[in-house]
PDB file of C-alpha atoms and ligand atoms in Angstrom:
ATOM      1  CA  MET F   1     202.944-123.912 -42.208  1.00 84.00           C
ATOM      2  CA  GLN F   2     206.167-122.047 -42.884  1.00 93.00           C
ATOM      3  CA  LYS F   3     208.030-120.736 -39.836  1.00 95.00           C
ATOM      4  CA  MET F   4     209.475-117.267 -40.780  1.00 97.00           C
ATOM      5  CA  GLU F   5     211.343-114.512 -39.046  1.00 98.00           C
ATOM      6  CA  GLN F   6     211.465-114.098 -35.255  1.00 98.00           C
ATOM      7  CA  LEU F   7     209.107-111.298 -34.206  1.00 98.00           C
ATOM      8  CA  TYR F   8     209.940-111.180 -30.547  1.00 96.00           C
ATOM      9  CA  GLU F   9     211.879-112.812 -27.819  1.00 97.00           C
ATOM     10  CA  GLY F  10     210.482-112.643 -24.244  1.00 95.00           C
ATOM     11  CA  LYS F  11     211.779-114.131 -20.982  1.00 95.00           C
ATOM     12  CA  ALA F  12     210.195-117.500 -21.490  1.00 97.00           C
ATOM     13  CA  LYS F  13     209.118-117.674 -25.113  1.00 98.00           C
ATOM     14  CA  LYS F  14     210.035-116.686 -28.684  1.00 98.00           C
ATOM     15  CA  VAL F  15     207.484-115.722 -31.264  1.00 98.00           C
ATOM     16  CA  TYR F  16     207.882-116.295 -34.978  1.00 98.00           C
ATOM     17  CA  ALA F  17     205.951-115.055 -37.995  1.00 98.00           C
ATOM     18  CA  THR F  18     204.544-117.570 -40.459  1.00 98.00           C
ATOM     19  CA  ASP F  19     203.538-117.368 -44.074  1.00 98.00           C
ATOM     20  CA  ASP F  20     199.997-116.655 -42.909  1.00 97.00           C
ATOM     21  CA  PRO F  21     199.826-113.015 -41.595  1.00 97.00           C
ATOM     22  CA  GLU F  22     197.067-113.968 -39.107  1.00 97.00           C
ATOM     23  CA  LEU F  23     199.045-116.771 -37.460  1.00 98.00           C
ATOM     24  CA  CYS F  24     202.349-117.008 -35.526  1.00 98.00           C
ATOM     25  CA  ILE F  25     204.384-119.726 -33.797  1.00 98.00           C
ATOM     26  CA  VAL F  26     205.237-119.599 -30.096  1.00 98.00           C
ATOM     27  CA  ASP F  27     208.361-121.385 -29.011  1.00 98.00           C
ATOM     28  CA  TYR F  28     208.736-122.166 -25.291  1.00 98.00           C
ATOM     29  CA  LYS F  29     212.181-121.948 -23.660  1.00 98.00           C
ATOM     30  CA  ASP F  30     213.571-123.490 -20.481  1.00 98.00           C
ATOM     31  CA  ASP F  31     214.803-120.007 -19.312  1.00 98.00           C
ATOM     32  CA  ALA F  32     213.309-118.832 -16.062  1.00 98.00           C
ATOM     33  CA  THR F  33     213.359-115.348 -14.583  1.00 97.00           C
ATOM     34  CA  ALA F  34     211.889-113.837 -11.488  1.00 97.00           C
ATOM     35  CA  PHE F  35     211.664-110.451  -9.822  1.00 96.00           C
ATOM     36  CA  ASN F  36     211.449-108.665 -13.209  1.00 93.00           C
ATOM     37  CA  GLY F  37     214.467-110.382 -14.564  1.00 94.00           C
ATOM     38  CA  ALA F  38     216.727-109.820 -11.539  1.00 96.00           C
ATOM     39  CA  LYS F  39     216.951-113.609 -10.954  1.00 98.00           C
ATOM     40  CA  LYS F  40     217.827-115.804 -13.880  1.00 97.00           C
ATOM     41  CA  GLY F  41     218.084-119.531 -14.331  1.00 98.00           C
ATOM     42  CA  THR F  42     217.038-122.629 -16.225  1.00 98.00           C
ATOM     43  CA  ILE F  43     214.324-125.036 -15.395  1.00 98.00           C
ATOM     44  CA  SER F  44     215.193-128.112 -17.424  1.00 98.00           C
ATOM     45  CA  GLY F  45     212.201-129.354 -19.487  1.00 98.00           C
ATOM     46  CA  LYS F  46     210.018-126.356 -18.513  1.00 98.00           C
ATOM     47  CA  GLY F  47     209.429-125.241 -22.151  1.00 98.00           C
ATOM     48  CA  ILE F  48     207.953-128.597 -23.121  1.00 98.00           C
ATOM     49  CA  ILE F  49     205.871-128.825 -19.935  1.00 98.00           C
ATOM     50  CA  ASN F  50     204.503-125.254 -20.176  1.00 98.00           C
ATOM     51  CA  ASN F  51     203.652-125.681 -23.841  1.00 98.00           C
ATOM     52  CA  CYS F  52     201.700-128.883 -23.093  1.00 98.00           C
ATOM     53  CA  ILE F  53     200.004-127.540 -19.982  1.00 98.00           C
ATOM     54  CA  THR F  54     199.028-124.279 -21.601  1.00 99.00           C
ATOM     55  CA  ASN F  55     197.467-126.002 -24.631  1.00 98.00           C
ATOM     56  CA  HIS F  56     195.659-128.534 -22.427  1.00 98.00           C
ATOM     57  CA  LEU F  57     194.116-125.788 -20.349  1.00 99.00           C
ATOM     58  CA  MET F  58     193.326-123.545 -23.326  1.00 98.00           C
ATOM     59  CA  LYS F  59     191.475-126.447 -24.987  1.00 98.00           C
ATOM     60  CA  LEU F  60     189.533-126.922 -21.767  1.00 99.00           C
ATOM     61  CA  LEU F  61     188.641-123.185 -21.675  1.00 99.00           C
ATOM     62  CA  GLU F  62     187.646-123.202 -25.392  1.00 98.00           C
ATOM     63  CA  SER F  63     185.326-126.118 -24.704  1.00 98.00           C
ATOM     64  CA  LYS F  64     183.623-123.974 -22.045  1.00 98.00           C
ATOM     65  CA  GLY F  65     183.169-120.976 -24.303  1.00 98.00           C
ATOM     66  CA  ILE F  66     186.259-118.885 -23.667  1.00 99.00           C
ATOM     67  CA  PRO F  67     187.883-117.754 -26.945  1.00 98.00           C
ATOM     68  CA  THR F  68     191.742-118.329 -26.979  1.00 99.00           C
ATOM     69  CA  HIS F  69     194.611-117.716 -29.393  1.00 98.00           C
ATOM     70  CA  LEU F  70     195.262-121.487 -29.688  1.00 98.00           C
ATOM     71  CA  VAL F  71     195.248-123.042 -33.125  1.00 98.00           C
ATOM     72  CA  GLU F  72     197.303-126.239 -32.698  1.00 98.00           C
ATOM     73  CA  GLN F  73     200.382-127.618 -31.053  1.00 98.00           C
ATOM     74  CA  LEU F  74     203.142-128.237 -33.614  1.00 98.00           C
ATOM     75  CA  SER F  75     205.857-129.923 -31.557  1.00 98.00           C
ATOM     76  CA  ASP F  76     207.083-130.363 -27.963  1.00 98.00           C
ATOM     77  CA  ARG F  77     207.875-126.691 -27.647  1.00 98.00           C
ATOM     78  CA  GLU F  78     206.007-125.001 -30.472  1.00 98.00           C
ATOM     79  CA  THR F  79     202.417-124.006 -30.883  1.00 98.00           C
ATOM     80  CA  LEU F  80     200.586-122.291 -33.713  1.00 98.00           C
ATOM     81  CA  VAL F  81     198.496-119.397 -32.392  1.00 98.00           C
ATOM     82  CA  LYS F  82     196.352-116.565 -33.797  1.00 98.00           C
ATOM     83  CA  ARG F  83     198.395-113.398 -34.243  1.00 98.00           C
ATOM     84  CA  VAL F  84     197.001-110.838 -31.778  1.00 98.00           C
ATOM     85  CA  GLN F  85     197.871-107.413 -30.451  1.00 98.00           C
ATOM     86  CA  ILE F  86     198.548-108.001 -26.794  1.00 98.00           C
ATOM     87  CA  ILE F  87     196.562-105.735 -24.465  1.00 98.00           C
ATOM     88  CA  PRO F  88     199.418-104.412 -22.198  1.00 98.00           C
ATOM     89  CA  LEU F  89     197.885-105.738 -18.948  1.00 99.00           C
ATOM     90  CA  GLU F  90     198.657-108.552 -16.607  1.00 98.00           C
ATOM     91  CA  VAL F  91     195.235-109.677 -15.483  1.00 99.00           C
ATOM     92  CA  ILE F  92     195.612-111.331 -12.086  1.00 99.00           C
ATOM     93  CA  VAL F  93     192.941-113.357 -10.306  1.00 99.00           C
ATOM     94  CA  ARG F  94     193.439-114.390  -6.687  1.00 99.00           C
ATOM     95  CA  ASN F  95     191.500-116.820  -4.582  1.00 98.00           C
ATOM     96  CA  ILE F  96     193.866-117.132  -1.571  1.00 98.00           C
ATOM     97  CA  ALA F  97     196.264-114.379  -0.424  1.00 98.00           C
ATOM     98  CA  ALA F  98     199.858-115.056  -1.489  1.00 98.00           C
ATOM     99  CA  GLY F  99     202.903-113.261  -3.001  1.00 98.00           C
ATOM    100  CA  SER F 100     202.629-109.518  -3.474  1.00 98.00           C
ATOM    101  CA  LEU F 101     198.987-109.348  -2.190  1.00 98.00           C
ATOM    102  CA  ALA F 102     199.900-110.994   1.073  1.00 98.00           C
ATOM    103  CA  LYS F 103     202.812-108.556   1.457  1.00 98.00           C
ATOM    104  CA  ARG F 104     200.826-105.458   0.465  1.00 98.00           C
ATOM    105  CA  LEU F 105     197.869-106.088   2.793  1.00 98.00           C
ATOM    106  CA  GLY F 106     199.895-107.674   5.678  1.00 98.00           C
ATOM    107  CA  LEU F 107     198.221-111.052   5.325  1.00 98.00           C
ATOM    108  CA  GLU F 108     199.689-114.422   5.953  1.00 98.00           C
ATOM    109  CA  GLU F 109     200.161-116.495   2.804  1.00 98.00           C
ATOM    110  CA  GLY F 110     197.252-118.892   2.625  1.00 98.00           C
ATOM    111  CA  HIS F 111     194.738-116.442   4.086  1.00 98.00           C
ATOM    112  CA  LYS F 112     191.315-117.348   2.664  1.00 97.00           C
ATOM    113  CA  MET F 113     189.481-114.401   1.167  1.00 98.00           C
ATOM    114  CA  SER F 114     185.686-114.157   1.042  1.00 98.00           C
ATOM    115  CA  ARG F 115     185.665-113.807  -2.690  1.00 98.00           C
ATOM    116  CA  PRO F 116     188.091-113.718  -5.624  1.00 98.00           C
ATOM    117  CA  VAL F 117     190.127-110.583  -6.288  1.00 98.00           C
ATOM    118  CA  LEU F 118     190.861-109.153  -9.758  1.00 99.00           C
ATOM    119  CA  GLU F 119     193.938-106.934 -10.275  1.00 99.00           C
ATOM    120  CA  TYR F 120     195.509-105.337 -13.353  1.00 99.00           C
ATOM    121  CA  CYS F 121     199.158-104.449 -13.829  1.00 98.00           C
ATOM    122  CA  TYR F 122     200.485-102.423 -16.715  1.00 98.00           C
ATOM    123  CA  LYS F 123     202.926-104.620 -18.608  1.00 98.00           C
ATOM    124  CA  ASN F 124     206.106-102.475 -18.538  1.00 97.00           C
ATOM    125  CA  ASP F 125     209.369-103.958 -17.332  1.00 95.00           C
ATOM    126  CA  ALA F 126     211.057-100.555 -16.977  1.00 97.00           C
ATOM    127  CA  LEU F 127     208.329 -99.549 -14.558  1.00 98.00           C
ATOM    128  CA  ASP F 128     208.191-102.936 -12.843  1.00 97.00           C
ATOM    129  CA  ASP F 129     204.644-103.664 -13.992  1.00 97.00           C
ATOM    130  CA  PRO F 130     202.770-101.131 -11.781  1.00 98.00           C
ATOM    131  CA  MET F 131     199.301-101.946 -10.603  1.00 98.00           C
ATOM    132  CA  VAL F 132     196.543 -99.963 -12.405  1.00 99.00           C
ATOM    133  CA  ASN F 133     192.784 -99.740 -12.035  1.00 99.00           C
ATOM    134  CA  ASP F 134     189.918 -99.281 -14.537  1.00 98.00           C
ATOM    135  CA  TYR F 135     190.390 -95.528 -14.593  1.00 98.00           C
ATOM    136  CA  HIS F 136     194.066 -95.703 -15.504  1.00 99.00           C
ATOM    137  CA  ILE F 137     193.306 -98.306 -18.201  1.00 99.00           C
ATOM    138  CA  LEU F 138     190.616 -96.204 -19.786  1.00 99.00           C
ATOM    139  CA  ALA F 139     192.581 -92.894 -19.506  1.00 99.00           C
ATOM    140  CA  MET F 140     195.636 -94.487 -21.018  1.00 98.00           C
ATOM    141  CA  GLN F 141     193.467 -96.230 -23.686  1.00 98.00           C
ATOM    142  CA  PHE F 142     195.017 -99.694 -22.886  1.00 98.00           C
ATOM    143  CA  ALA F 143     191.506-101.010 -23.505  1.00 98.00           C
ATOM    144  CA  THR F 144     188.026 -99.630 -24.048  1.00 98.00           C
ATOM    145  CA  ARG F 145     185.228-100.005 -21.389  1.00 98.00           C
ATOM    146  CA  GLU F 146     183.662-102.719 -23.459  1.00 98.00           C
ATOM    147  CA  GLU F 147     186.934-104.601 -23.872  1.00 98.00           C
ATOM    148  CA  LEU F 148     187.706-104.273 -20.179  1.00 98.00           C
ATOM    149  CA  ASN F 149     184.273-105.676 -19.254  1.00 99.00           C
ATOM    150  CA  THR F 150     184.868-108.611 -21.584  1.00 99.00           C
ATOM    151  CA  ILE F 151     188.289-109.167 -19.993  1.00 99.00           C
ATOM    152  CA  ALA F 152     186.975-109.082 -16.447  1.00 99.00           C
ATOM    153  CA  ASP F 153     184.085-111.395 -17.372  1.00 99.00           C
ATOM    154  CA  TYR F 154     186.396-113.888 -19.023  1.00 99.00           C
ATOM    155  CA  ALA F 155     188.905-113.700 -16.061  1.00 99.00           C
ATOM    156  CA  PHE F 156     186.264-114.661 -13.463  1.00 99.00           C
ATOM    157  CA  LYS F 157     184.843-117.413 -15.783  1.00 99.00           C
ATOM    158  CA  ILE F 158     188.340-118.792 -16.348  1.00 99.00           C
ATOM    159  CA  ASN F 159     188.882-118.777 -12.537  1.00 99.00           C
ATOM    160  CA  GLU F 160     185.759-120.807 -12.021  1.00 98.00           C
ATOM    161  CA  ILE F 161     186.546-123.325 -14.755  1.00 99.00           C
ATOM    162  CA  LEU F 162     190.187-123.771 -13.701  1.00 99.00           C
ATOM    163  CA  THR F 163     189.494-123.855  -9.944  1.00 99.00           C
ATOM    164  CA  ASN F 164     186.927-126.701 -10.383  1.00 98.00           C
ATOM    165  CA  TYR F 165     189.024-128.655 -12.856  1.00 98.00           C
ATOM    166  CA  LEU F 166     192.184-128.465 -10.787  1.00 99.00           C
ATOM    167  CA  SER F 167     190.408-129.209  -7.547  1.00 98.00           C
ATOM    168  CA  ASP F 168     189.446-132.653  -8.929  1.00 98.00           C
ATOM    169  CA  LEU F 169     193.150-133.273  -9.516  1.00 98.00           C
ATOM    170  CA  GLY F 170     194.087-132.343  -5.941  1.00 98.00           C
ATOM    171  CA  ILE F 171     195.401-128.971  -6.862  1.00 99.00           C
ATOM    172  CA  GLU F 172     194.370-125.758  -5.189  1.00 98.00           C
ATOM    173  CA  LEU F 173     194.460-122.694  -7.559  1.00 99.00           C
ATOM    174  CA  ILE F 174     195.779-119.935  -5.342  1.00 99.00           C
ATOM    175  CA  ASP F 175     196.212-117.156  -7.996  1.00 99.00           C
ATOM    176  CA  PHE F 176     197.180-116.737 -11.620  1.00 99.00           C
ATOM    177  CA  LYS F 177     198.022-114.166 -14.318  1.00 98.00           C
ATOM    178  CA  LEU F 178     196.393-113.947 -17.714  1.00 99.00           C
ATOM    179  CA  GLU F 179     197.082-111.889 -20.824  1.00 98.00           C
ATOM    180  CA  PHE F 180     194.553-111.100 -23.536  1.00 99.00           C
ATOM    181  CA  GLY F 181     195.007-110.111 -27.100  1.00 98.00           C
ATOM    182  CA  LYS F 182     192.945-108.557 -29.842  1.00 98.00           C
ATOM    183  CA  THR F 183     192.640-110.320 -33.180  1.00 97.00           C
ATOM    184  CA  ALA F 184     192.724-108.504 -36.520  1.00 94.00           C
ATOM    185  CA  ASP F 185     188.911-108.387 -36.465  1.00 95.00           C
ATOM    186  CA  GLY F 186     188.805-106.896 -32.946  1.00 97.00           C
ATOM    187  CA  GLN F 187     187.884-110.025 -30.949  1.00 98.00           C
ATOM    188  CA  ILE F 188     189.339-110.302 -27.427  1.00 98.00           C
ATOM    189  CA  VAL F 189     190.940-113.691 -26.910  1.00 99.00           C
ATOM    190  CA  LEU F 190     192.948-115.302 -24.162  1.00 99.00           C
ATOM    191  CA  ALA F 191     196.612-115.356 -25.162  1.00 98.00           C
ATOM    192  CA  ASP F 192     200.053-115.991 -23.602  1.00 98.00           C
ATOM    193  CA  GLU F 193     200.303-119.077 -21.332  1.00 98.00           C
ATOM    194  CA  ILE F 194     198.676-120.751 -18.284  1.00 99.00           C
ATOM    195  CA  SER F 195     201.392-122.757 -16.574  1.00 98.00           C
ATOM    196  CA  PRO F 196     203.254-123.240 -13.291  1.00 98.00           C
ATOM    197  CA  ASP F 197     205.215-120.124 -14.341  1.00 98.00           C
ATOM    198  CA  THR F 198     202.057-117.997 -14.246  1.00 98.00           C
ATOM    199  CA  CYS F 199     199.862-119.689 -11.615  1.00 98.00           C
ATOM    200  CA  ARG F 200     200.255-120.642  -7.982  1.00 98.00           C
ATOM    201  CA  PHE F 201     199.343-124.308  -7.519  1.00 99.00           C
ATOM    202  CA  TRP F 202     199.292-125.845  -4.052  1.00 98.00           C
ATOM    203  CA  ASP F 203     198.808-129.483  -3.405  1.00 98.00           C
ATOM    204  CA  SER F 204     195.227-129.665  -1.883  1.00 98.00           C
ATOM    205  CA  LYS F 205     196.170-132.115   0.810  1.00 98.00           C
ATOM    206  CA  THR F 206     199.683-131.086   1.858  1.00 98.00           C
ATOM    207  CA  GLY F 207     199.860-127.447   0.723  1.00 98.00           C
ATOM    208  CA  THR F 208     203.119-128.224  -1.091  1.00 98.00           C
ATOM    209  CA  LYS F 209     203.930-125.545  -3.665  1.00 98.00           C
ATOM    210  CA  LEU F 210     203.933-126.949  -7.234  1.00 98.00           C
ATOM    211  CA  ASP F 211     204.840-123.816  -9.170  1.00 98.00           C
ATOM    212  CA  LYS F 212     207.471-121.176  -9.932  1.00 98.00           C
ATOM    213  CA  ASP F 213     207.591-120.038  -6.298  1.00 98.00           C
ATOM    214  CA  ARG F 214     210.010-123.002  -5.795  1.00 98.00           C
ATOM    215  CA  PHE F 215     212.380-121.233  -8.215  1.00 98.00           C
ATOM    216  CA  ARG F 216     211.693-117.676  -6.930  1.00 98.00           C
ATOM    217  CA  ARG F 217     212.332-118.763  -3.332  1.00 98.00           C
ATOM    218  CA  ASP F 218     215.170-121.287  -3.985  1.00 98.00           C
ATOM    219  CA  MET F 219     213.111-124.153  -2.438  1.00 98.00           C
ATOM    220  CA  GLY F 220     214.555-126.899  -4.644  1.00 98.00           C
ATOM    221  CA  GLY F 221     212.481-129.537  -6.422  1.00 98.00           C
ATOM    222  CA  VAL F 222     211.499-127.071  -9.188  1.00 98.00           C
ATOM    223  CA  GLU F 223     211.588-129.582 -12.076  1.00 98.00           C
ATOM    224  CA  ASP F 224     209.775-132.259 -10.020  1.00 98.00           C
ATOM    225  CA  ALA F 225     207.015-129.758  -9.223  1.00 98.00           C
ATOM    226  CA  TYR F 226     206.447-128.843 -12.920  1.00 98.00           C
ATOM    227  CA  GLN F 227     206.562-132.543 -13.770  1.00 98.00           C
ATOM    228  CA  GLU F 228     204.012-133.319 -11.084  1.00 98.00           C
ATOM    229  CA  ILE F 229     201.591-130.726 -12.505  1.00 98.00           C
ATOM    230  CA  MET F 230     202.068-132.125 -16.013  1.00 98.00           C
ATOM    231  CA  LYS F 231     201.381-135.664 -14.728  1.00 98.00           C
ATOM    232  CA  ARG F 232     198.182-134.687 -12.894  1.00 98.00           C
ATOM    233  CA  LEU F 233     196.860-132.766 -15.870  1.00 98.00           C
ATOM    234  CA  LEU F 234     197.995-134.863 -18.798  1.00 98.00           C
ATOM    235  CA  GLY F 235     198.705-138.219 -17.192  1.00 97.00           C
ATOM    236  CA  ARG F 236     202.310-138.225 -18.415  1.00 93.00           C
TER     237      ARG F 236
HETATM  238  N1  UDP K 301     202.557-113.484 -12.126  1.00 68.51           N
HETATM  239  C1  UDP K 301     203.094-113.722 -13.417  1.00 68.51           C
HETATM  240  N2  UDP K 301     203.911-112.825 -13.973  1.00 68.51           N
HETATM  241  C2  UDP K 301     204.276-111.682 -13.382  1.00 68.51           C
HETATM  242  C3  UDP K 301     203.693-111.434 -12.047  1.00 68.51           C
HETATM  243  C4  UDP K 301     202.890-112.374 -11.497  1.00 68.51           C
HETATM  244  O1  UDP K 301     202.844-114.749 -13.978  1.00 68.51           O
HETATM  245  O2  UDP K 301     205.041-110.910 -13.914  1.00 68.51           O
HETATM  246  C5  UDP K 301     201.679-114.491 -11.514  1.00 68.51           C
HETATM  247  C6  UDP K 301     202.331-115.208 -10.358  1.00 68.51           C
HETATM  248  O3  UDP K 301     202.913-116.472 -10.773  1.00 68.51           O
HETATM  249  C7  UDP K 301     201.168-115.454  -9.453  1.00 68.51           C
HETATM  250  C8  UDP K 301     200.169-114.316  -9.722  1.00 68.51           C
HETATM  251  O4  UDP K 301     200.530-113.779 -11.011  1.00 68.51           O
HETATM  252  O5  UDP K 301     200.526-116.673  -9.781  1.00 68.51           O
HETATM  253  C9  UDP K 301     200.237-113.201  -8.661  1.00 68.51           C
HETATM  254  O6  UDP K 301     201.601-112.791  -8.499  1.00 68.51           O
HETATM  255  P1  UDP K 301     202.025-111.701  -7.482  1.00 68.51           P
HETATM  256  O7  UDP K 301     201.357-110.383  -7.767  1.00 68.51           O
HETATM  257  O8  UDP K 301     201.773-112.222  -6.092  1.00 68.51           O
HETATM  258  O9  UDP K 301     203.545-111.457  -7.741  1.00 68.51           O
HETATM  259  P2  UDP K 301     204.832-112.294  -7.321  1.00 68.51           P
HETATM  260  O10 UDP K 301     204.638-112.620  -5.918  1.00 68.51           O
HETATM  261  O11 UDP K 301     204.748-113.493  -8.314  1.00 68.51           O
HETATM  262  O12 UDP K 301     205.859-111.331  -7.644  1.00 68.51           O
END
């Protein structure tokens, strides 16, 4: 597989073309941002950890029938993935109130909700990723009704699979963000990453935060938290 020109550089990853038009290579960086880029820093070793964790969880999801963009991990930081057109939505699933939801609804962080909540945000940094609903998504043609049904169905299934898997490892899945893409033949697949950058993970026993909130909120112990998640999931 020949790595070719860089197609895109985001906040946490770079994407390269390959000699196969249907595949690209994702390269995970240690750069960390929060609050839509207003806070910047480095989390040493994060790129390696997020690459490994994402692939581990995507393999688990594939084994349970969720199609993903994953092809194969190439190195510590690089993974070969299917080239997709990203649906411009952040698909957020929440089990326990935290972050922006706790703020918006005046709930204490940790408030248990009677059922999971699904939210969509329009991926647009200039607009600060505004929340949108089904009507906006259909009117703006970000996705069709059928695609959106598929996305919602996958999001709840992924929540069930991950919640159960992580619970056995002593990790409570508070909330997380997903992104989906469309392959050349129109299939919706899970893309992007699933990592401590994009999920809230709390230790089931102590409630200790093991995710990017430690960076966002200057809590210290950021690298250790990422390492701890890696160790529980991959045993190393
Ligand atoms: N999230 C993310 N990228 C974003 C916004 C949110 O990965 O641009 C994740 C975040 O890590 C959390 C979940 O989505 O697990 C819900 O985030 P929330 O809306 O509470 O926003 P935040 O408090 O992270 O700004």
